[in-house]
Short mmCIF file of C-alpha atoms and ligand atoms in Angstrom, two decimals:
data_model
loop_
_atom_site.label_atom_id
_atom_site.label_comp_id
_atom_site.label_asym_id
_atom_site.label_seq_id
_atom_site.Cartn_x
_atom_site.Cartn_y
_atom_site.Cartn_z
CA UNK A 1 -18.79 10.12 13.99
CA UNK A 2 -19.92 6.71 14.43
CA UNK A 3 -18.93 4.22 16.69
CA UNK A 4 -19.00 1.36 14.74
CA UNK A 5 -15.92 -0.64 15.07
CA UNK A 6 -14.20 -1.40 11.43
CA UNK A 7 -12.30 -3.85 9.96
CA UNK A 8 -9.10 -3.06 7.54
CA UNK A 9 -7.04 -5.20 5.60
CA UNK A 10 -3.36 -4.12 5.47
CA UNK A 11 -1.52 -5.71 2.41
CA UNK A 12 1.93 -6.03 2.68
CA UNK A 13 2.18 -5.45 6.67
CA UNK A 14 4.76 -7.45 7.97
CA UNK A 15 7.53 -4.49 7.56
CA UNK A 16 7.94 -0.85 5.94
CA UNK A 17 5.23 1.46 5.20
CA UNK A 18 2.28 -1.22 5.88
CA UNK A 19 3.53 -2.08 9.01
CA UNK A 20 3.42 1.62 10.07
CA UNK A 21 0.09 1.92 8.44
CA UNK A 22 -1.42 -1.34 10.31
CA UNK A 23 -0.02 -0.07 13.86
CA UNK A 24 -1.60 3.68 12.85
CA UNK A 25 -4.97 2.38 12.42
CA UNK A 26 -5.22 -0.11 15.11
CA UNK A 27 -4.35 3.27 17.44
CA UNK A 28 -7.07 4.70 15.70
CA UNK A 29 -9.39 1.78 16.60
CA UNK A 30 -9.49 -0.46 14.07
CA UNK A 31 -9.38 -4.04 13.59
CA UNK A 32 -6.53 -4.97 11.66
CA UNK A 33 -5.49 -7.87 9.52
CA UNK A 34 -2.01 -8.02 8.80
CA UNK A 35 -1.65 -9.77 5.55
CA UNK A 36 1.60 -10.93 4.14
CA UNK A 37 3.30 -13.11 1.68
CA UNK A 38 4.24 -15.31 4.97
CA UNK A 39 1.91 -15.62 8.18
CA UNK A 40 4.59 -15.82 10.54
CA UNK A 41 6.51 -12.62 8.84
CA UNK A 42 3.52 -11.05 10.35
CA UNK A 43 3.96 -11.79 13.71
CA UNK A 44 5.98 -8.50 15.03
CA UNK A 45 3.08 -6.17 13.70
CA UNK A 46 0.44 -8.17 15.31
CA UNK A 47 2.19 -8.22 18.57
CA UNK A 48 2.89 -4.02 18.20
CA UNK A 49 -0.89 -4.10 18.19
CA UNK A 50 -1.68 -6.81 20.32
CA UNK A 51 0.85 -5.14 22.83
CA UNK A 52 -0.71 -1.66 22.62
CA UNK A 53 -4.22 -2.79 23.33
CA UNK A 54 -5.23 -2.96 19.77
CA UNK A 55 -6.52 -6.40 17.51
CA UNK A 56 -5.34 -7.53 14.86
CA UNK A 57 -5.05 -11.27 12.67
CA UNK A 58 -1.90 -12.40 11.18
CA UNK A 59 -3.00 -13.40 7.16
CA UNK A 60 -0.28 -14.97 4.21
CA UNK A 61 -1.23 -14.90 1.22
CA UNK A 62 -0.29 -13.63 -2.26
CA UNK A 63 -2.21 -10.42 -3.80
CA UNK A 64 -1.61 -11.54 -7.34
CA UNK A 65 -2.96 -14.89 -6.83
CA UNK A 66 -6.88 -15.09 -6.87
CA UNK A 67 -7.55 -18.09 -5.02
CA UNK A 68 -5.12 -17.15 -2.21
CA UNK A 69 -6.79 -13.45 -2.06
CA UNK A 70 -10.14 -15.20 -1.93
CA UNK A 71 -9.44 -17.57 0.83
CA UNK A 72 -7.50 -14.48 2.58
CA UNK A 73 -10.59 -12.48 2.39
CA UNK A 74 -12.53 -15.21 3.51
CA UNK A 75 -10.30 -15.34 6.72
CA UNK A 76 -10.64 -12.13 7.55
CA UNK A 77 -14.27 -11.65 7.05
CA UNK A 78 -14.81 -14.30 9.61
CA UNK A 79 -11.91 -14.37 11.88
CA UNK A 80 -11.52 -10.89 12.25
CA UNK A 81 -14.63 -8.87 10.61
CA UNK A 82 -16.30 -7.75 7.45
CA UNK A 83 -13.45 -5.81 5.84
CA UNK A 84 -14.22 -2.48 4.91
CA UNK A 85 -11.01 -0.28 5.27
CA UNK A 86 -8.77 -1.76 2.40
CA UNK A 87 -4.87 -0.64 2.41
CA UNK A 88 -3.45 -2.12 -1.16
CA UNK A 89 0.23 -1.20 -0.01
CA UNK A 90 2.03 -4.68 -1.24
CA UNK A 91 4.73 -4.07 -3.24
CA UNK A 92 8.32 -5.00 -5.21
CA UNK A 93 10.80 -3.02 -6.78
CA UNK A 94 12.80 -5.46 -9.94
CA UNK A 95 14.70 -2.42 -11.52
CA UNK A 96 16.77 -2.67 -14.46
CA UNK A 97 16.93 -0.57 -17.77
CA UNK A 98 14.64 -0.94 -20.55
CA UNK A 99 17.17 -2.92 -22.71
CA UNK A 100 18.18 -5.18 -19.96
CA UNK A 101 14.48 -6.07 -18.33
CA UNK A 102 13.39 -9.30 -18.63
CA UNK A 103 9.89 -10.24 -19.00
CA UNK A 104 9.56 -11.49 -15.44
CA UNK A 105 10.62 -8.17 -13.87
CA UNK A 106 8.17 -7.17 -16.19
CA UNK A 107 5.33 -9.04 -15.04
CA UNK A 108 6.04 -9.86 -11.76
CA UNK A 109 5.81 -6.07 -10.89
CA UNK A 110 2.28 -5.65 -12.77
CA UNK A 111 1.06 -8.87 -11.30
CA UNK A 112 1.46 -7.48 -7.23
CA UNK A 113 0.69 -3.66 -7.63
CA UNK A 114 -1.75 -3.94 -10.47
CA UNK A 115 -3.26 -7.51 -10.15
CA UNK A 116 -2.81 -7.28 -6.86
CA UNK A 117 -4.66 -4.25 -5.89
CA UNK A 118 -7.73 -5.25 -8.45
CA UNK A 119 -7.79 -8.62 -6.87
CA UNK A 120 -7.83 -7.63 -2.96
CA UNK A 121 -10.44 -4.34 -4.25
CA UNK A 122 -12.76 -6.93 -6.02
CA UNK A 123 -12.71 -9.26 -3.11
CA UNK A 124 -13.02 -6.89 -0.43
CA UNK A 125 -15.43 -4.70 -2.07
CA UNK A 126 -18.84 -6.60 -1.55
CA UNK A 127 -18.78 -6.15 2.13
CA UNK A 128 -18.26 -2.58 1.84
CA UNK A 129 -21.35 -2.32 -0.62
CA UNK A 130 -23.11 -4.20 2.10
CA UNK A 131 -21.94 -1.85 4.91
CA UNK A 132 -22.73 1.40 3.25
CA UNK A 133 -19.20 2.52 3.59
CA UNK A 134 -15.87 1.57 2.71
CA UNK A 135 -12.50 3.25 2.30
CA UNK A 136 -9.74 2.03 -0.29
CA UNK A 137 -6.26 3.65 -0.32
CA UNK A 138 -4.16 2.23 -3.27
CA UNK A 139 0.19 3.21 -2.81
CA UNK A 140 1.08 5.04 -5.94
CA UNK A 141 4.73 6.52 -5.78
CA UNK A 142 6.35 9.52 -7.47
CA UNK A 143 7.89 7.21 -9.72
CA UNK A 144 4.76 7.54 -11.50
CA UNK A 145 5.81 10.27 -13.01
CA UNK A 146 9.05 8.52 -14.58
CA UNK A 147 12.08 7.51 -12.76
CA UNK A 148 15.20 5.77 -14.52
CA UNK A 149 15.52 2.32 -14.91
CA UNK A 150 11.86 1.65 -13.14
CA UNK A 151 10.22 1.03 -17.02
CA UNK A 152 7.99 -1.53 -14.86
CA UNK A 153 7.91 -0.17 -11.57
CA UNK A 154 6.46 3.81 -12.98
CA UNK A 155 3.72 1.98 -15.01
CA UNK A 156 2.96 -0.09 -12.65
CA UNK A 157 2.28 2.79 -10.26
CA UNK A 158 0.84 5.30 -12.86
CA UNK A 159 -1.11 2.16 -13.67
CA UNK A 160 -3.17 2.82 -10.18
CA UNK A 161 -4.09 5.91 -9.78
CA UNK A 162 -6.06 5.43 -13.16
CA UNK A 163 -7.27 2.30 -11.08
CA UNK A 164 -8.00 4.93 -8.29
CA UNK A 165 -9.75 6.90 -10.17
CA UNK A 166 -12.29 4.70 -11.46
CA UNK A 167 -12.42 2.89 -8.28
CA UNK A 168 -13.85 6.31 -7.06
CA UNK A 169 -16.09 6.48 -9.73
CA UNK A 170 -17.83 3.21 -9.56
CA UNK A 171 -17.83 3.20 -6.11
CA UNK A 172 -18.83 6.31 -4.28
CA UNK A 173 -22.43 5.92 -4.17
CA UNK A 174 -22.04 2.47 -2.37
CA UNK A 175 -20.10 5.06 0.52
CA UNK A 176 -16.81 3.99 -0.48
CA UNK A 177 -13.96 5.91 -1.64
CA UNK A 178 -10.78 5.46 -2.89
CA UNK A 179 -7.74 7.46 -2.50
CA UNK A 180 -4.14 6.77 -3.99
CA UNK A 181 -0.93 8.23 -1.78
CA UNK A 182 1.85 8.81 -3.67
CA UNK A 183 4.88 8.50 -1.36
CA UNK A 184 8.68 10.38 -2.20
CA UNK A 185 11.78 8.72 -0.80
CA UNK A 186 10.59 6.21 2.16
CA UNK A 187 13.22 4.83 4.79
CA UNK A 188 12.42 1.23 4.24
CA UNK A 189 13.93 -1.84 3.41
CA UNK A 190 12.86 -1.56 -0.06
CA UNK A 191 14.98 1.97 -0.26
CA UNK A 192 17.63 -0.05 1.56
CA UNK A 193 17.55 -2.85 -1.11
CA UNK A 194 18.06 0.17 -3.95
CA UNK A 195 20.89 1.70 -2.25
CA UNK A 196 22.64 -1.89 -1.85
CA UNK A 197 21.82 -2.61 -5.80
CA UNK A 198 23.40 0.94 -6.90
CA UNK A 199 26.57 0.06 -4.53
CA UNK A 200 25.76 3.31 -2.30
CA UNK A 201 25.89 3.16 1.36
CA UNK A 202 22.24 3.44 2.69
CA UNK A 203 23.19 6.47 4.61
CA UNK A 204 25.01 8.38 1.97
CA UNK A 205 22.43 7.46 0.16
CA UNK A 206 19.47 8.80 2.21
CA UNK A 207 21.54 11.92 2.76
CA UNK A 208 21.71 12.84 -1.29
CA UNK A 209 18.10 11.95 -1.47
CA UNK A 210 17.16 14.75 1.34
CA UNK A 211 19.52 17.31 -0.17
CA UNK A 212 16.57 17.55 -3.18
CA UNK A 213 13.23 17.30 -0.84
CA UNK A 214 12.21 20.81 0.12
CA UNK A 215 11.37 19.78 3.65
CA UNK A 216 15.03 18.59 4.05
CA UNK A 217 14.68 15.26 5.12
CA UNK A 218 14.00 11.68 3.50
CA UNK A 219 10.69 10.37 4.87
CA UNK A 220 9.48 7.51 7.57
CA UNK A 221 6.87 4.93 7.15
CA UNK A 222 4.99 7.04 10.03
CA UNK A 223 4.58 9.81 7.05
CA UNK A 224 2.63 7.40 5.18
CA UNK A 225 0.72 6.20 7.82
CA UNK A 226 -0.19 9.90 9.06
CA UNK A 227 -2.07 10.07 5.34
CA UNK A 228 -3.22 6.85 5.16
CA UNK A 229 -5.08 7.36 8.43
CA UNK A 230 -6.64 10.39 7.74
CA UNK A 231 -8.09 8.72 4.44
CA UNK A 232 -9.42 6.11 6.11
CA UNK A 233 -11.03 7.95 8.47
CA UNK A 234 -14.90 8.43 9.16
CA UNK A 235 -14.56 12.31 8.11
CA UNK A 236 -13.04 11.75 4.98
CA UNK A 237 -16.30 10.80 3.11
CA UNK A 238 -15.79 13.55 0.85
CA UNK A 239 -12.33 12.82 -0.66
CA UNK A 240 -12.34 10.61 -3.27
CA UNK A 241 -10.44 9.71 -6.00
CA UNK A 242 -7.34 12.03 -4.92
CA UNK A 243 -3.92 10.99 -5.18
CA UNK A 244 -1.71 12.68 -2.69
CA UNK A 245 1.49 13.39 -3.08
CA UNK A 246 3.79 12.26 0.29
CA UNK A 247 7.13 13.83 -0.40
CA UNK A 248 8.18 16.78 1.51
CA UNK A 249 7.48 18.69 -1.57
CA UNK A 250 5.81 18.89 -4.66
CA UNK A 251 7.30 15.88 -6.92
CA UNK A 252 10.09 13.46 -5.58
P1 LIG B 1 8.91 -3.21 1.66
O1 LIG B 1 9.65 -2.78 2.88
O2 LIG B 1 9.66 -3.95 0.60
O3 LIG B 1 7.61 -4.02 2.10
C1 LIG B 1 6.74 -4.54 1.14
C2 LIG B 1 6.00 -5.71 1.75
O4 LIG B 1 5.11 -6.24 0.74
C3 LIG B 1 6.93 -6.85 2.18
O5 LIG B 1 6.60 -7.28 3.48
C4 LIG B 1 6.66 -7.91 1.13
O6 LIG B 1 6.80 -9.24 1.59
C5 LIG B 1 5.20 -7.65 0.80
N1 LIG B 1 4.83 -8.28 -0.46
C6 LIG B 1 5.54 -8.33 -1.62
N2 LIG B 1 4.88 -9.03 -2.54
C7 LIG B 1 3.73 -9.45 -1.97
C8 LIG B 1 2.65 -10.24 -2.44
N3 LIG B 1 2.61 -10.73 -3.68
N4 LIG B 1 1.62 -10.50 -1.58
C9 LIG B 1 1.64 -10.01 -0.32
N5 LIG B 1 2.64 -9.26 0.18
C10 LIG B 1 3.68 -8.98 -0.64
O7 LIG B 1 8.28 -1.95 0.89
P2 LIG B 1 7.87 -0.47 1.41
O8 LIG B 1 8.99 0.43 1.13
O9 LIG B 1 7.28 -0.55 2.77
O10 LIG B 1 6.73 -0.11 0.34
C11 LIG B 1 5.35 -0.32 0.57
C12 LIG B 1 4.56 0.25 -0.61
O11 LIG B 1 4.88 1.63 -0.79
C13 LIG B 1 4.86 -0.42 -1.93
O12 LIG B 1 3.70 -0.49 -2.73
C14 LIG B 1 5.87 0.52 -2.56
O13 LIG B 1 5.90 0.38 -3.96
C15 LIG B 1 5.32 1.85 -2.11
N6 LIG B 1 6.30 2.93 -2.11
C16 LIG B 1 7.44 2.88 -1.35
C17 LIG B 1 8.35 3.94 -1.39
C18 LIG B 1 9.61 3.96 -0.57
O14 LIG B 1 10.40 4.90 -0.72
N7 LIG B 1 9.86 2.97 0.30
C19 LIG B 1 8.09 5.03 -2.20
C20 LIG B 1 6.94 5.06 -2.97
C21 LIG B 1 6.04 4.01 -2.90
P3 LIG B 1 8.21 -10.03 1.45
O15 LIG B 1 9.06 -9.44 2.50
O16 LIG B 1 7.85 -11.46 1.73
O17 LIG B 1 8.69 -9.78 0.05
#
C-alpha cells in the first residue's frame, strides 16, 4: 500500500449519495473536493470532514458545462491537489412518460450524467496519466435496465456503463480504472422528490420498495459509499470496468 496522499473529486456532494461518498473517503484519507452546482450548498459536507479531522475544498460548478468543469478542475488541482480519485455521482431525475417528455427533460438528463461524466473524466484524466494511477467510479442505477416513465433517465444511465467500459479500456495501462455502481432504491432526497411526484408518502413509499429487495430493506447513501470506497481504493487495481450492482439483491 502506498502512502501517498490522494486527491478525489466528488461530483454532486453537497447531499445524498455523494455526500456519503465524500465523508467515506476523507475517513479513508483522502483529500476531498466537494463539488456542487452551488459552493455554499457544499458547506455541511466540508465541515463533516473538516470536523472529523479530514480536508476537503468546497467547488460549484456545473458538470455539463465545459468551461465551468475546466475552471473547477483547475481549482482543485491547485487548491486542493492533483485529482486522481474521480466520483462522477451528479445527477437529476425529470420523469415523465414517453408521450409526455419534453425535449428538455430529454436533454437536460443526458447533458449532467452523460456530458457530465465525459466532461469531469476528460478533465480530470491528465493528472491521473501523469500520476500513474487513477480511479474513476461513474453512478449507473438499476434503471438501466428499464424502469417506467424514466425513457431519459434509463438511457442516460445505460448510457455509462458503455462509457465505463471504454473508460476501462483506454485507460488501464495509464493505472487507472474505472468502475460503474449501479445503486437499487437509495434513501435520498432524489427518492423523496419521486415519492412526492407519484403523491405517495415517502414512508409508505420506502416501505413497498423494501417489500421487493431480497435483503428487506431500502438502502442508505452509506451503501453506496461502502462500494465506492472499496473501488477507489489502492487494492483495487485489478477491477476494472465492472459495474456493480448496489441493491440488496440481484436487479432493483
Ligand atoms: P440527490 O440527492 O438529488 O443529489 C444529487 C446532487 O447532484 C445534488 O446535490 C445536485 O445539486 C447535484 N447536481 C445536479 N446537477 C448537477 C450539475 N449539473 N452539476 C453539479 N452538481 C449537480 O441525488 P442522489 O439520490 O444522492 O443520487 C446521486 C447519484 O446516484 C445520481 O447520479 C443518481 O442518478 C444516482 N442514483 C440514485 C439512486 C437513488 O435511489 N437515490 C438510485 C440509483 C442511482 P442541486 O441540489 O443543486 O440540484
Amino acid at each position: 500500500m502506498s502512502s501517498t496522499v490522494r486527491t478525489a473529486i466528488v461530483t454532486g456532494a453537497a447531499r445524498g449519495i455523494g455526500a456519503a461518498v465524500a465523508k467515506r473517503l476523507a475517513q479513508d484519507g483522502l483529500q476531498v473536493a466537494v463539488l456542487d452546482l452551488d459552493a455554499d450548498a457544499c458547506a455541511d459536507t466540508v465541515s463533516a470532514i473538516e470536523a472529523a479531522g479530514g480536508k476537503a475544498l468546497a467547488v460549484g460548478a456545473n458538470v455539463a458545462d465545459e468551461e465551468s468543469v475546466a475552471a473547477a478542475v483547475e481549482k482543485v488541482a491547485t487548491e486542493l491537489g492533483e485529482p486522481t480519485v474521480l466520483i462522477n455521482n451528479a445527477g437529476i431525475t425529470r420523469d415523465n412518460l414517453l408521450f409526455k417528455m419534453t425535449v428538455d427533460e430529454w436533454d437536460s438528463v443526458m447533458a449532467v450524467h452523460l456530458r457530465g461524466a465525459f466532461l469531469m473524466s476528460r478533465a480530470t484524466q491528465k493528472y491521473m496519466v501523469d500520476n500513474k494511477f487513477g480511479r474513476i467510479v461513474n453512478l449507473s442505477s438499476t434503471s438501466a435496465q428499464g424502469n417506467r416513465g424514466q425513457v431519459n433517465y434509463s438511457a442516460a444511465k445505460a448510457g455509462i456503463q458503455g462509457f465505463t467500459k471504454t473508460l476501462s479500456i483506454e485507460l488501464g495501462k495509464f493505472g487507472v480504472t474505472a468502475n460503474a455502481i449501479a445503486p437499487g432504491f437509495i434513501e435520498t432526497e432524489m427518492t423523496a422528490a419521486t415519492a412526492e411526484r407519484v403523491g405517495v408518502p415517502f414512508e409508505d413509499y420506502k416501505k413497498a420498495a423494501a417489500a421487493q429487495i431480497p435483503v428487506a430493506r431500502v438502502g442508505k447513501p452509506d451503501d453506496i459509499a461502502h462500494t465506492a470506497s472499496f473501488l477507489a481504493s489502492e487494492g483495487a487495481g485489478f477491477v476494472s470496468g465492472q459495474v456493480i450492482y448496489v441493491a440488496g439483491g440481484p436487479k432493483d
